[in-house]
């Protein structure tokens, strides 16, 4: 038998050295410092933009008939768009909590606005800060203020929406201005930046809306205000000696489709100053279908200043008003997103930036009688925008063959950065959607709506793709194929009563699980940490329409 030729000793030694070096490199790359260095080299900047209350049908990437979202259209042409993306709760805080943790709201105990994100949960900001990124956020709604604890992990968390008790939101131009300032300070350091834009959220009012109320003294106009912005207004009236009439008058023009409930409402009126006698503040809302007037008497010989503090809103705005204003607000959001994109390009920071554009939930907009969100689980409220662009993301790709969830954002971002997501997350990386392995597909998932005021589950949706079981307290329910019937017009089976035809087997399966999921969600709502809202936080939730 022929002897096997021997390997030269020096080659054996070289091979062992190379193997040892490879082992050392592998061990080194497992350290956070090395992983972070590699991630920052691969993706030096991550910009997450959340688009609050954005209905997908009002965007070009999801509706070809829309022509007022050129920035979103450009992101679709240069990145990835997920055609079937969903939140599992149409409420701002819990939806954002899922996005930034990869975990479900019931697991977090963050079910409604006003809850608090647990300190122990690991957020995207905490993860990236640990890997050497600077982290900043600029938010635009009071429900995301720092006390609700989504700020954890951010070096800079700008939630100043207008000062104490004055306003509970800020507009896209204000958010972008604040974000520019932070980027200027971090300069070229690797960073994670979160921009939260909420112009499409109620109140549906363009930034250049005309005044809707006037303050008068003895019939003489003093000032005009836009109560529907839901700000608290302060002004000082110079009151001459004698008795006078202070009047607040509605300037809102009536619309043909106004309902009996539609009216400009004065929510509060406080008077202060040096007068001996002042009328007590309003203890309930006043409808300004007729002018609201108070008598003030200055018994002295000199004029005195009277401070007037008030706010208001439009109650039950009609369909024509909302549907006229909503697309204007979406266009305004898109414009300022484009302005920020251009700003990064001008600073030389656009290259190698990973962009993540996600809406937290949709809006009813009068389809099936629902106007807003939170308490409903129809496609209008649960479908979301999700677009990505940047390193590792192909251009012009539209993912249509599988649904994805907002919980998947965190692991997907970490995967693109080459960072570990860890164990126990509900979310899964969806980078496989544009690779050979395909999307991570869930056989089943559940979503819910809840009343922030009553703290109870009001709606439930069970998905077994493409089928969806819709259950809503005191509203229409049934089984739908949401791919063939995205507007949920054709019932395949009914929760109450018989079906028009034989329902698919998914109907019976989801029906059996509905009560169990509903009971579990109700129990989780009751078991979560008790909310201790301050007067200011309650006023904010009321001003934004979550508490009547």
Short mmCIF file of C-alpha atoms in Angstrom, two decimals:
data_model
loop_
_atom_site.label_atom_id
_atom_site.label_comp_id
_atom_site.label_asym_id
_atom_site.label_seq_id
_atom_site.Cartn_x
_atom_site.Cartn_y
_atom_site.Cartn_z
CA UNK A 1 0.00 0.00 0.00
CA UNK A 2 1.34 3.38 -1.02
CA UNK A 3 2.25 5.63 1.87
CA UNK A 4 0.37 8.95 2.20
CA UNK A 5 2.73 11.90 1.57
CA UNK A 6 3.58 13.81 4.69
CA UNK A 7 2.74 17.50 5.15
CA UNK A 8 5.72 19.79 5.68
CA UNK A 9 6.03 20.80 9.34
CA UNK A 10 6.13 24.53 8.59
CA UNK A 11 2.83 24.29 6.67
CA UNK A 12 1.23 22.50 9.61
CA UNK A 13 2.46 25.26 11.91
CA UNK A 14 1.13 28.00 9.63
CA UNK A 15 -2.24 26.31 9.50
CA UNK A 16 -2.45 26.13 13.26
CA UNK A 17 -1.51 29.80 13.54
CA UNK A 18 -4.21 30.79 11.05
CA UNK A 19 -6.77 28.67 12.86
CA UNK A 20 -5.80 30.23 16.17
CA UNK A 21 -6.04 33.73 14.72
CA UNK A 22 -9.47 32.89 13.32
CA UNK A 23 -10.61 31.62 16.71
CA UNK A 24 -9.31 34.75 18.44
CA UNK A 25 -11.03 36.97 15.87
CA UNK A 26 -14.29 35.10 16.36
CA UNK A 27 -14.05 35.51 20.12
CA UNK A 28 -13.16 39.20 19.78
CA UNK A 29 -16.08 39.89 17.47
CA UNK A 30 -18.44 38.58 20.15
CA UNK A 31 -17.65 41.53 22.40
CA UNK A 32 -20.00 44.48 22.46
CA UNK A 33 -17.16 46.85 21.62
CA UNK A 34 -16.19 44.96 18.48
CA UNK A 35 -19.78 44.41 17.38
CA UNK A 36 -20.53 48.07 17.94
CA UNK A 37 -17.50 49.17 15.95
CA UNK A 38 -18.52 46.96 13.06
CA UNK A 39 -22.14 48.18 13.22
CA UNK A 40 -21.10 51.84 13.28
CA UNK A 41 -18.82 51.24 10.30
CA UNK A 42 -21.55 49.45 8.40
CA UNK A 43 -24.42 51.82 9.33
CA UNK A 44 -23.18 55.04 10.95
CA UNK A 45 -26.64 56.60 11.23
CA UNK A 46 -30.12 55.23 11.90
CA UNK A 47 -33.11 57.56 11.48
CA UNK A 48 -36.46 56.21 12.66
CA UNK A 49 -39.44 58.34 11.65
CA UNK A 50 -42.82 57.47 13.14
CA UNK A 51 -45.80 58.94 11.34
CA UNK A 52 -48.63 59.16 13.83
CA UNK A 53 -52.21 58.40 12.73
CA UNK A 54 -51.32 57.93 9.06
CA UNK A 55 -53.93 56.01 7.04
CA UNK A 56 -52.16 54.00 4.34
CA UNK A 57 -54.74 54.96 1.71
CA UNK A 58 -53.53 58.57 1.97
CA UNK A 59 -49.99 57.73 0.81
CA UNK A 60 -48.64 57.21 -2.69
CA UNK A 61 -46.77 53.95 -1.95
CA UNK A 62 -50.02 52.33 -0.78
CA UNK A 63 -52.48 54.10 -3.07
CA UNK A 64 -51.42 55.02 -6.65
CA UNK A 65 -54.16 57.66 -6.81
CA UNK A 66 -52.44 59.79 -4.14
CA UNK A 67 -50.18 62.50 -5.54
CA UNK A 68 -49.34 64.54 -2.42
CA UNK A 69 -46.66 62.36 -0.75
CA UNK A 70 -43.59 62.74 -3.02
CA UNK A 71 -41.16 62.03 -0.17
CA UNK A 72 -42.78 58.70 0.69
CA UNK A 73 -42.94 57.92 -3.04
CA UNK A 74 -39.20 58.58 -3.32
CA UNK A 75 -38.47 56.27 -0.38
CA UNK A 76 -40.55 53.57 -2.09
CA UNK A 77 -38.51 53.94 -5.29
CA UNK A 78 -35.18 53.77 -3.45
CA UNK A 79 -35.93 51.24 -0.72
CA UNK A 80 -38.31 48.55 0.53
CA UNK A 81 -42.03 48.95 1.18
CA UNK A 82 -43.99 46.35 3.15
CA UNK A 83 -47.45 46.23 1.55
CA UNK A 84 -49.10 44.38 4.45
CA UNK A 85 -47.75 45.88 7.68
CA UNK A 86 -49.78 45.99 10.91
CA UNK A 87 -49.84 47.24 14.44
CA UNK A 88 -51.43 45.06 17.09
CA UNK A 89 -53.01 47.99 18.93
CA UNK A 90 -54.12 51.29 17.32
CA UNK A 91 -53.00 53.47 20.25
CA UNK A 92 -49.89 55.65 20.14
CA UNK A 93 -47.92 54.73 23.26
CA UNK A 94 -48.38 50.93 23.24
CA UNK A 95 -47.78 50.80 19.48
CA UNK A 96 -44.52 52.76 19.84
CA UNK A 97 -43.54 50.56 22.79
CA UNK A 98 -43.86 47.49 20.55
CA UNK A 99 -41.84 49.17 17.82
CA UNK A 100 -38.93 50.05 20.10
CA UNK A 101 -38.87 46.79 22.10
CA UNK A 102 -40.03 44.06 19.72
CA UNK A 103 -42.51 42.93 22.37
CA UNK A 104 -46.30 42.79 22.54
CA UNK A 105 -48.28 45.39 24.56
CA UNK A 106 -49.84 42.81 26.93
CA UNK A 107 -46.38 41.45 27.76
CA UNK A 108 -45.10 44.97 28.44
CA UNK A 109 -48.19 45.96 30.41
CA UNK A 110 -48.47 48.99 28.12
CA UNK A 111 -52.03 48.65 26.84
CA UNK A 112 -53.32 52.22 26.54
CA UNK A 113 -52.04 55.78 26.57
CA UNK A 114 -51.04 56.81 30.07
CA UNK A 115 -49.36 53.49 30.91
CA UNK A 116 -45.63 53.41 31.66
CA UNK A 117 -43.00 51.40 29.76
CA UNK A 118 -41.20 49.06 32.22
CA UNK A 119 -37.68 50.08 33.19
CA UNK A 120 -36.34 46.55 32.73
CA UNK A 121 -37.23 46.24 29.05
CA UNK A 122 -34.40 46.71 26.51
CA UNK A 123 -35.29 49.39 23.94
CA UNK A 124 -33.68 50.05 20.57
CA UNK A 125 -32.15 53.24 21.99
CA UNK A 126 -30.62 51.38 24.94
CA UNK A 127 -29.21 48.72 22.65
CA UNK A 128 -27.63 51.15 20.20
CA UNK A 129 -26.27 53.39 22.94
CA UNK A 130 -24.61 50.31 24.40
CA UNK A 131 -22.99 49.70 21.01
CA UNK A 132 -21.54 53.20 20.79
CA UNK A 133 -24.26 55.23 19.06
CA UNK A 134 -25.39 58.62 20.32
CA UNK A 135 -29.16 58.60 20.72
CA UNK A 136 -31.68 61.40 20.30
CA UNK A 137 -35.44 61.76 19.97
CA UNK A 138 -37.84 64.58 19.14
CA UNK A 139 -41.50 63.79 19.83
CA UNK A 140 -44.65 65.73 19.01
CA UNK A 141 -47.50 64.41 21.19
CA UNK A 142 -47.97 64.57 24.94
CA UNK A 143 -48.79 60.85 25.13
CA UNK A 144 -45.08 60.16 24.45
CA UNK A 145 -43.74 62.54 27.09
CA UNK A 146 -40.78 61.34 29.17
CA UNK A 147 -42.81 60.30 32.28
CA UNK A 148 -44.31 57.43 30.25
CA UNK A 149 -40.75 56.07 30.01
CA UNK A 150 -40.24 55.57 26.29
CA UNK A 151 -37.35 58.01 26.79
CA UNK A 152 -35.14 55.32 28.31
CA UNK A 153 -31.96 54.86 26.33
CA UNK A 154 -32.02 58.30 24.71
CA UNK A 155 -29.19 60.70 25.58
CA UNK A 156 -31.44 63.52 24.36
CA UNK A 157 -35.23 63.31 24.57
CA UNK A 158 -36.97 66.46 23.39
CA UNK A 159 -40.67 66.25 24.32
CA UNK A 160 -41.28 69.98 24.72
CA UNK A 161 -44.54 70.42 22.82
CA UNK A 162 -45.24 73.98 23.85
CA UNK A 163 -44.79 74.49 27.56
CA UNK A 164 -46.70 73.43 30.63
CA UNK A 165 -50.44 73.22 30.04
CA UNK A 166 -50.26 75.31 26.88
CA UNK A 167 -50.26 72.73 24.08
CA UNK A 168 -50.09 68.97 23.77
CA UNK A 169 -48.63 68.63 20.27
CA UNK A 170 -46.26 70.37 17.90
CA UNK A 171 -46.16 70.53 14.13
CA UNK A 172 -43.76 68.87 11.70
CA UNK A 173 -41.80 72.06 11.03
CA UNK A 174 -41.16 72.45 14.77
CA UNK A 175 -40.03 68.83 15.10
CA UNK A 176 -37.65 69.11 12.16
CA UNK A 177 -36.18 72.36 13.50
CA UNK A 178 -35.44 70.71 16.85
CA UNK A 179 -33.97 67.63 15.14
CA UNK A 180 -31.66 69.79 13.03
CA UNK A 181 -30.30 71.39 16.17
CA UNK A 182 -29.48 68.01 17.71
CA UNK A 183 -27.81 66.71 14.54
CA UNK A 184 -25.66 69.86 14.43
CA UNK A 185 -24.49 69.12 17.98
CA UNK A 186 -23.60 65.46 17.38
CA UNK A 187 -21.97 66.41 14.06
CA UNK A 188 -20.49 63.31 12.40
CA UNK A 189 -20.72 60.93 15.36
CA UNK A 190 -22.72 57.73 14.69
CA UNK A 191 -26.25 58.23 15.94
CA UNK A 192 -29.78 56.92 16.28
CA UNK A 193 -32.39 59.64 15.81
CA UNK A 194 -36.13 59.19 16.30
CA UNK A 195 -38.46 61.77 14.76
CA UNK A 196 -42.13 61.60 15.70
CA UNK A 197 -44.47 63.50 13.34
CA UNK A 198 -48.16 63.69 14.27
CA UNK A 199 -49.82 66.31 12.09
CA UNK A 200 -52.48 63.85 10.79
CA UNK A 201 -53.62 63.25 14.38
CA UNK A 202 -56.75 64.95 15.68
CA UNK A 203 -57.37 67.90 15.68
CA UNK A 204 -57.62 67.78 11.89
CA UNK A 205 -56.53 71.36 11.32
CA UNK A 206 -54.03 72.72 8.78
CA UNK A 207 -51.35 74.97 10.16
CA UNK A 208 -52.73 77.98 8.29
CA UNK A 209 -56.35 77.46 9.40
CA UNK A 210 -58.26 80.72 9.95
CA UNK A 211 -59.31 81.86 13.44
CA UNK A 212 -62.50 80.24 14.74
CA UNK A 213 -63.19 82.44 17.81
CA UNK A 214 -63.12 86.13 18.73
CA UNK A 215 -62.75 87.87 22.08
CA UNK A 216 -64.68 91.12 22.42
CA UNK A 217 -65.07 93.78 25.10
CA UNK A 218 -68.34 95.68 24.89
CA UNK A 219 -68.73 94.54 21.29
CA UNK A 220 -65.26 95.76 20.26
CA UNK A 221 -63.00 92.96 18.89
CA UNK A 222 -59.82 92.45 20.90
CA UNK A 223 -58.25 89.24 19.56
CA UNK A 224 -59.01 86.27 17.32
CA UNK A 225 -57.98 82.71 18.14
CA UNK A 226 -58.08 79.20 16.74
CA UNK A 227 -59.61 77.19 19.57
CA UNK A 228 -59.53 73.97 17.58
CA UNK A 229 -55.76 73.81 17.95
CA UNK A 230 -56.56 72.73 21.54
CA UNK A 231 -54.09 75.13 23.04
CA UNK A 232 -54.67 77.05 26.23
CA UNK A 233 -54.82 80.73 25.47
CA UNK A 234 -53.88 83.56 27.80
CA UNK A 235 -54.48 87.24 27.25
CA UNK A 236 -54.88 90.32 29.42
CA UNK A 237 -57.82 92.68 28.95
CA UNK A 238 -57.52 96.27 30.09
CA UNK A 239 -60.82 96.93 31.91
CA UNK A 240 -61.83 100.62 32.36
CA UNK A 241 -63.90 101.74 35.37
CA UNK A 242 -67.54 100.66 35.25
CA UNK A 243 -69.45 97.56 34.15
CA UNK A 244 -68.49 95.79 30.92
CA UNK A 245 -69.35 92.73 28.85
CA UNK A 246 -66.60 90.29 27.87
CA UNK A 247 -67.71 88.03 25.01
CA UNK A 248 -66.26 85.00 23.19
CA UNK A 249 -67.91 84.50 19.80
CA UNK A 250 -67.62 81.59 17.35
CA UNK A 251 -66.29 82.44 13.87
CA UNK A 252 -66.63 78.89 12.56
CA UNK A 253 -68.67 78.71 9.36
CA UNK A 254 -71.42 76.14 9.32
CA UNK A 255 -71.15 73.27 6.84
CA UNK A 256 -74.08 71.50 5.13
CA UNK A 257 -73.18 68.17 6.75
CA UNK A 258 -72.80 69.52 10.29
CA UNK A 259 -74.67 67.29 12.74
CA UNK A 260 -76.71 68.51 15.72
CA UNK A 261 -73.64 67.79 17.85
CA UNK A 262 -71.26 69.82 15.69
CA UNK A 263 -70.26 73.02 17.42
CA UNK A 264 -67.34 75.06 18.62
CA UNK A 265 -66.98 74.33 22.32
CA UNK A 266 -65.45 76.55 24.99
CA UNK A 267 -63.80 74.13 27.41
CA UNK A 268 -62.84 76.49 30.17
CA UNK A 269 -62.76 80.18 31.07
CA UNK A 270 -60.68 81.45 33.97
CA UNK A 271 -60.50 85.10 34.99
CA UNK A 272 -57.88 86.62 37.23
CA UNK A 273 -56.60 90.02 38.19
CA UNK A 274 -57.14 92.84 40.66
CA UNK A 275 -60.95 92.93 40.52
CA UNK A 276 -62.73 92.33 43.83
CA UNK A 277 -65.41 90.16 42.26
CA UNK A 278 -64.83 87.74 39.41
CA UNK A 279 -67.27 85.17 37.96
CA UNK A 280 -66.36 81.57 38.82
CA UNK A 281 -64.67 79.52 36.05
CA UNK A 282 -66.77 77.29 33.82
CA UNK A 283 -67.43 73.91 35.37
CA UNK A 284 -68.50 72.35 32.04
CA UNK A 285 -68.20 72.96 28.32
CA UNK A 286 -70.15 75.78 26.70
CA UNK A 287 -71.42 75.49 23.14
CA UNK A 288 -70.66 78.64 21.18
CA UNK A 289 -73.65 78.46 18.85
CA UNK A 290 -74.50 81.72 20.61
CA UNK A 291 -71.89 84.13 22.00
CA UNK A 292 -70.74 83.43 25.54
CA UNK A 293 -70.66 86.57 27.68
CA UNK A 294 -69.74 87.51 31.25
CA UNK A 295 -70.28 90.78 33.10
CA UNK A 296 -67.25 92.39 34.76
CA UNK A 297 -67.32 95.44 37.01
CA UNK A 298 -64.35 97.63 37.82
CA UNK A 299 -65.42 99.74 40.85
CA UNK A 300 -62.20 101.75 40.92
CA UNK A 301 -61.22 104.98 39.25
CA UNK A 302 -58.36 103.49 37.18
CA UNK A 303 -58.26 100.74 34.52
CA UNK A 304 -57.17 97.29 35.74
CA UNK A 305 -55.89 94.25 33.91
CA UNK A 306 -58.01 91.09 33.81
CA UNK A 307 -56.25 87.89 32.74
CA UNK A 308 -58.41 85.64 30.56
CA UNK A 309 -57.45 81.96 30.17
CA UNK A 310 -59.46 79.65 27.92
CA UNK A 311 -59.35 76.81 25.41
CA UNK A 312 -61.81 74.97 23.21
CA UNK A 313 -62.40 72.55 20.37
CA UNK A 314 -64.71 71.64 17.55
CA UNK A 315 -67.07 68.93 18.71
CA UNK A 316 -68.07 66.28 16.15
CA UNK A 317 -66.44 67.87 13.07
CA UNK A 318 -68.37 66.77 9.97
CA UNK A 319 -67.12 64.41 7.30
CA UNK A 320 -66.56 67.17 4.74
CA UNK A 321 -64.32 69.11 7.13
CA UNK A 322 -62.22 66.14 8.25
CA UNK A 323 -61.75 64.71 4.75
CA UNK A 324 -60.75 68.14 3.44
CA UNK A 325 -58.18 68.75 6.17
CA UNK A 326 -56.69 65.27 6.65
CA UNK A 327 -54.83 65.03 3.30
CA UNK A 328 -53.49 68.55 3.81
CA UNK A 329 -51.99 67.41 7.11
CA UNK A 330 -50.49 64.30 5.48
CA UNK A 331 -48.97 66.43 2.71
CA UNK A 332 -47.51 68.79 5.31
CA UNK A 333 -45.91 65.86 7.15
CA UNK A 334 -44.47 64.51 3.90
CA UNK A 335 -43.07 67.92 3.00
CA UNK A 336 -41.16 68.31 6.27
CA UNK A 337 -39.89 64.74 6.13
CA UNK A 338 -38.44 65.71 2.76
CA UNK A 339 -36.96 68.87 4.29
CA UNK A 340 -35.14 66.82 6.90
CA UNK A 341 -33.92 64.34 4.29
CA UNK A 342 -32.50 67.28 2.30
CA UNK A 343 -30.88 68.71 5.44
CA UNK A 344 -28.95 65.48 6.04
CA UNK A 345 -27.88 65.44 2.40
CA UNK A 346 -26.62 69.04 2.64
CA UNK A 347 -24.60 68.12 5.73
CA UNK A 348 -23.09 65.14 3.92
CA UNK A 349 -24.81 62.71 6.25
CA UNK A 350 -27.26 61.07 3.83
CA UNK A 351 -24.92 58.34 2.63
CA UNK A 352 -24.95 55.11 4.64
CA UNK A 353 -27.94 56.27 6.69
CA UNK A 354 -30.56 53.63 7.45
CA UNK A 355 -34.04 55.17 7.23
CA UNK A 356 -37.02 53.48 8.87
CA UNK A 357 -40.42 55.06 8.23
CA UNK A 358 -43.29 53.55 10.23
CA UNK A 359 -46.79 54.73 11.14
CA UNK A 360 -48.05 53.70 14.56
CA UNK A 361 -51.67 53.14 13.46
CA UNK A 362 -54.27 54.42 11.01
CA UNK A 363 -57.52 56.34 11.35
CA UNK A 364 -61.21 55.57 10.78
CA UNK A 365 -62.07 58.69 8.74
CA UNK A 366 -65.81 57.92 8.77
CA UNK A 367 -65.60 54.49 7.14
CA UNK A 368 -68.10 52.27 8.99
CA UNK A 369 -68.99 55.25 11.14
CA UNK A 370 -65.72 55.45 13.05
CA UNK A 371 -63.67 58.64 12.81
CA UNK A 372 -60.60 58.11 14.99
CA UNK A 373 -58.65 55.17 16.40
CA UNK A 374 -57.88 53.40 19.69
CA UNK A 375 -61.18 51.54 20.15
CA UNK A 376 -61.49 49.88 16.71
CA UNK A 377 -59.69 47.01 14.94
CA UNK A 378 -60.71 47.46 11.34
CA UNK A 379 -58.04 47.58 8.64
CA UNK A 380 -58.31 51.39 8.60
CA UNK A 381 -56.89 51.52 12.12
CA UNK A 382 -54.51 48.51 12.11
CA UNK A 383 -52.73 48.78 8.76
CA UNK A 384 -49.53 50.82 8.92
CA UNK A 385 -46.86 52.23 6.62
CA UNK A 386 -43.45 50.57 6.86
CA UNK A 387 -40.66 51.63 4.51
CA UNK A 388 -36.87 51.26 4.75
CA UNK A 389 -33.91 52.58 2.82
CA UNK A 390 -30.16 52.41 3.29
CA UNK A 391 -27.31 49.91 3.77
CA UNK A 392 -28.41 46.34 3.17
CA UNK A 393 -31.82 47.37 1.83
CA UNK A 394 -32.56 46.90 -1.89
CA UNK A 395 -34.10 49.66 -3.97
CA UNK A 396 -37.61 49.66 -5.38
CA UNK A 397 -38.76 46.43 -3.71
CA UNK A 398 -42.35 45.95 -2.59
CA UNK A 399 -43.05 43.04 -0.26
CA UNK A 400 -46.51 41.69 -1.07
CA UNK A 401 -46.39 37.99 -0.23
CA UNK A 402 -46.48 38.10 3.58
CA UNK A 403 -47.73 40.28 6.45
CA UNK A 404 -45.32 41.91 8.91
CA UNK A 405 -45.88 43.50 12.31
CA UNK A 406 -44.63 46.65 13.99
CA UNK A 407 -42.94 44.33 16.53
CA UNK A 408 -40.61 43.24 13.70
CA UNK A 409 -39.00 46.67 13.31
CA UNK A 410 -36.46 46.36 16.14
CA UNK A 411 -35.06 42.91 15.19
CA UNK A 412 -34.99 43.93 11.52
CA UNK A 413 -32.94 47.05 12.27
CA UNK A 414 -30.57 45.11 14.53
CA UNK A 415 -30.14 42.46 11.82
CA UNK A 416 -29.18 45.11 9.27
CA UNK A 417 -26.61 46.45 11.74
CA UNK A 418 -25.25 42.97 12.43
CA UNK A 419 -26.25 43.18 16.10
CA UNK A 420 -27.93 40.43 18.14
CA UNK A 421 -31.62 40.76 18.93
CA UNK A 422 -31.48 38.31 21.82
CA UNK A 423 -34.07 35.80 22.94
CA UNK A 424 -37.71 36.13 23.90
CA UNK A 425 -38.84 38.78 21.40
CA UNK A 426 -42.20 38.48 19.69
CA UNK A 427 -40.82 40.43 16.73
CA UNK A 428 -38.67 38.76 14.07
CA UNK A 429 -36.21 40.12 11.57
CA UNK A 430 -37.78 40.54 8.14
CA UNK A 431 -34.58 40.99 6.12
CA UNK A 432 -35.31 37.58 4.64
CA UNK A 433 -38.19 39.17 2.72
CA UNK A 434 -35.69 40.29 0.07
CA UNK A 435 -33.45 37.22 0.41
CA UNK A 436 -33.69 33.56 -0.43
CA UNK A 437 -35.24 32.53 2.87
CA UNK A 438 -38.31 34.75 2.47
CA UNK A 439 -40.28 36.64 5.10
CA UNK A 440 -40.83 35.33 8.60
CA UNK A 441 -44.48 34.32 8.31
CA UNK A 442 -46.82 34.05 11.28
CA UNK A 443 -49.64 31.59 11.08
CA UNK A 444 -51.70 33.65 13.45
CA UNK A 445 -51.73 36.86 15.49
CA UNK A 446 -54.20 38.98 17.43
CA UNK A 447 -54.83 42.71 17.72
CA UNK A 448 -57.07 44.66 20.07
CA UNK A 449 -58.64 48.06 20.57
CA UNK A 450 -59.29 49.61 23.96
CA UNK A 451 -60.98 52.57 25.59
CA UNK A 452 -58.40 54.79 27.27
CA UNK A 453 -61.14 56.36 29.37
CA UNK A 454 -62.88 53.16 30.53
CA UNK A 455 -59.75 50.98 30.46
CA UNK A 456 -61.52 48.08 28.78
CA UNK A 457 -61.08 46.07 25.59
CA UNK A 458 -63.57 47.26 22.97
CA UNK A 459 -62.52 45.34 19.85
CA UNK A 460 -60.54 42.28 18.82
CA UNK A 461 -59.08 41.01 15.55
CA UNK A 462 -57.71 37.52 15.00
CA UNK A 463 -55.61 36.99 11.87
CA UNK A 464 -54.97 33.70 10.14
CA UNK A 465 -53.62 35.21 6.98
CA UNK A 466 -55.33 36.24 4.77
CA UNK A 467 -58.41 35.69 6.95
CA UNK A 468 -59.38 38.03 9.75
CA UNK A 469 -61.99 37.60 12.44
CA UNK A 470 -63.30 41.01 13.47
CA UNK A 471 -65.15 41.45 16.75
CA UNK A 472 -66.26 44.83 18.03
CA UNK A 473 -68.27 45.62 21.09
CA UNK A 474 -71.73 46.77 19.96
CA UNK A 475 -70.60 47.01 16.31
CA UNK A 476 -70.52 44.86 13.18
CA UNK A 477 -68.34 41.78 13.32
CA UNK A 478 -67.46 38.93 11.00
CA UNK A 479 -64.81 37.01 9.05
CA UNK A 480 -63.09 38.64 6.06
CA UNK A 481 -60.38 37.91 3.52
CA UNK A 482 -58.40 41.14 3.85
CA UNK A 483 -56.24 40.51 0.77
CA UNK A 484 -59.20 40.13 -1.58
CA UNK A 485 -61.40 42.47 0.45
CA UNK A 486 -59.19 45.07 2.24
CA UNK A 487 -62.18 47.30 3.02
CA UNK A 488 -63.93 44.45 4.85
CA UNK A 489 -67.15 44.68 2.85
CA UNK A 490 -67.84 41.00 2.20
CA UNK A 491 -68.50 38.83 5.24
CA UNK A 492 -67.45 35.19 4.95
CA UNK A 493 -68.93 34.29 8.31
CA UNK A 494 -70.58 36.12 11.17
CA UNK A 495 -69.80 36.19 14.85
CA UNK A 496 -73.50 36.45 15.66
CA UNK A 497 -76.03 34.65 13.50
CA UNK A 498 -75.57 32.39 10.52
CA UNK A 499 -73.39 32.85 7.45
CA UNK A 500 -74.54 33.53 3.89
CA UNK A 501 -72.44 30.63 2.72
CA UNK A 502 -70.25 27.96 4.21
CA UNK A 503 -67.45 29.74 6.07
CA UNK A 504 -63.79 28.68 5.75
CA UNK A 505 -62.42 26.49 8.57
CA UNK A 506 -60.43 29.50 9.82
CA UNK A 507 -63.70 31.02 10.96
CA UNK A 508 -64.46 28.24 13.42
CA UNK A 509 -60.86 28.13 14.69
CA UNK A 510 -60.66 31.87 15.32
CA UNK A 511 -64.15 31.90 16.82
CA UNK A 512 -63.14 29.31 19.41
CA UNK A 513 -60.09 31.36 20.39
CA UNK A 514 -61.83 34.74 20.50
CA UNK A 515 -63.30 34.48 23.99
CA UNK A 516 -60.03 33.19 25.40
CA UNK A 517 -58.04 36.08 23.95
CA UNK A 518 -60.66 38.59 25.04
CA UNK A 519 -60.61 37.30 28.61
CA UNK A 520 -56.79 37.33 28.67
CA UNK A 521 -56.64 40.92 27.46
CA UNK A 522 -59.25 42.06 29.96
CA UNK A 523 -57.29 40.36 32.74
CA UNK A 524 -54.04 41.96 31.57
CA UNK A 525 -55.67 45.38 31.58
CA UNK A 526 -56.79 44.87 35.16
CA UNK A 527 -53.49 43.37 36.31
CA UNK A 528 -51.11 45.94 34.87
CA UNK A 529 -49.59 48.56 37.12
CA UNK A 530 -52.17 51.12 38.25
CA UNK A 531 -51.91 54.42 36.42
CA UNK A 532 -51.34 57.45 38.60
CA UNK A 533 -51.96 60.27 36.17
CA UNK A 534 -51.26 63.83 37.19
CA UNK A 535 -53.85 66.53 36.54
CA UNK A 536 -51.65 67.70 33.68
CA UNK A 537 -51.54 64.23 32.09
CA UNK A 538 -55.31 63.85 32.38
CA UNK A 539 -55.77 67.24 30.74
CA UNK A 540 -53.48 66.13 27.92
CA UNK A 541 -55.40 62.90 27.28
CA UNK A 542 -58.64 64.87 27.28
CA UNK A 543 -57.26 67.50 24.92
CA UNK A 544 -56.11 64.84 22.44
CA UNK A 545 -59.50 63.14 22.40
CA UNK A 546 -58.72 60.01 24.45
CA UNK A 547 -60.92 61.02 27.40
CA UNK A 548 -64.30 62.63 26.94
#
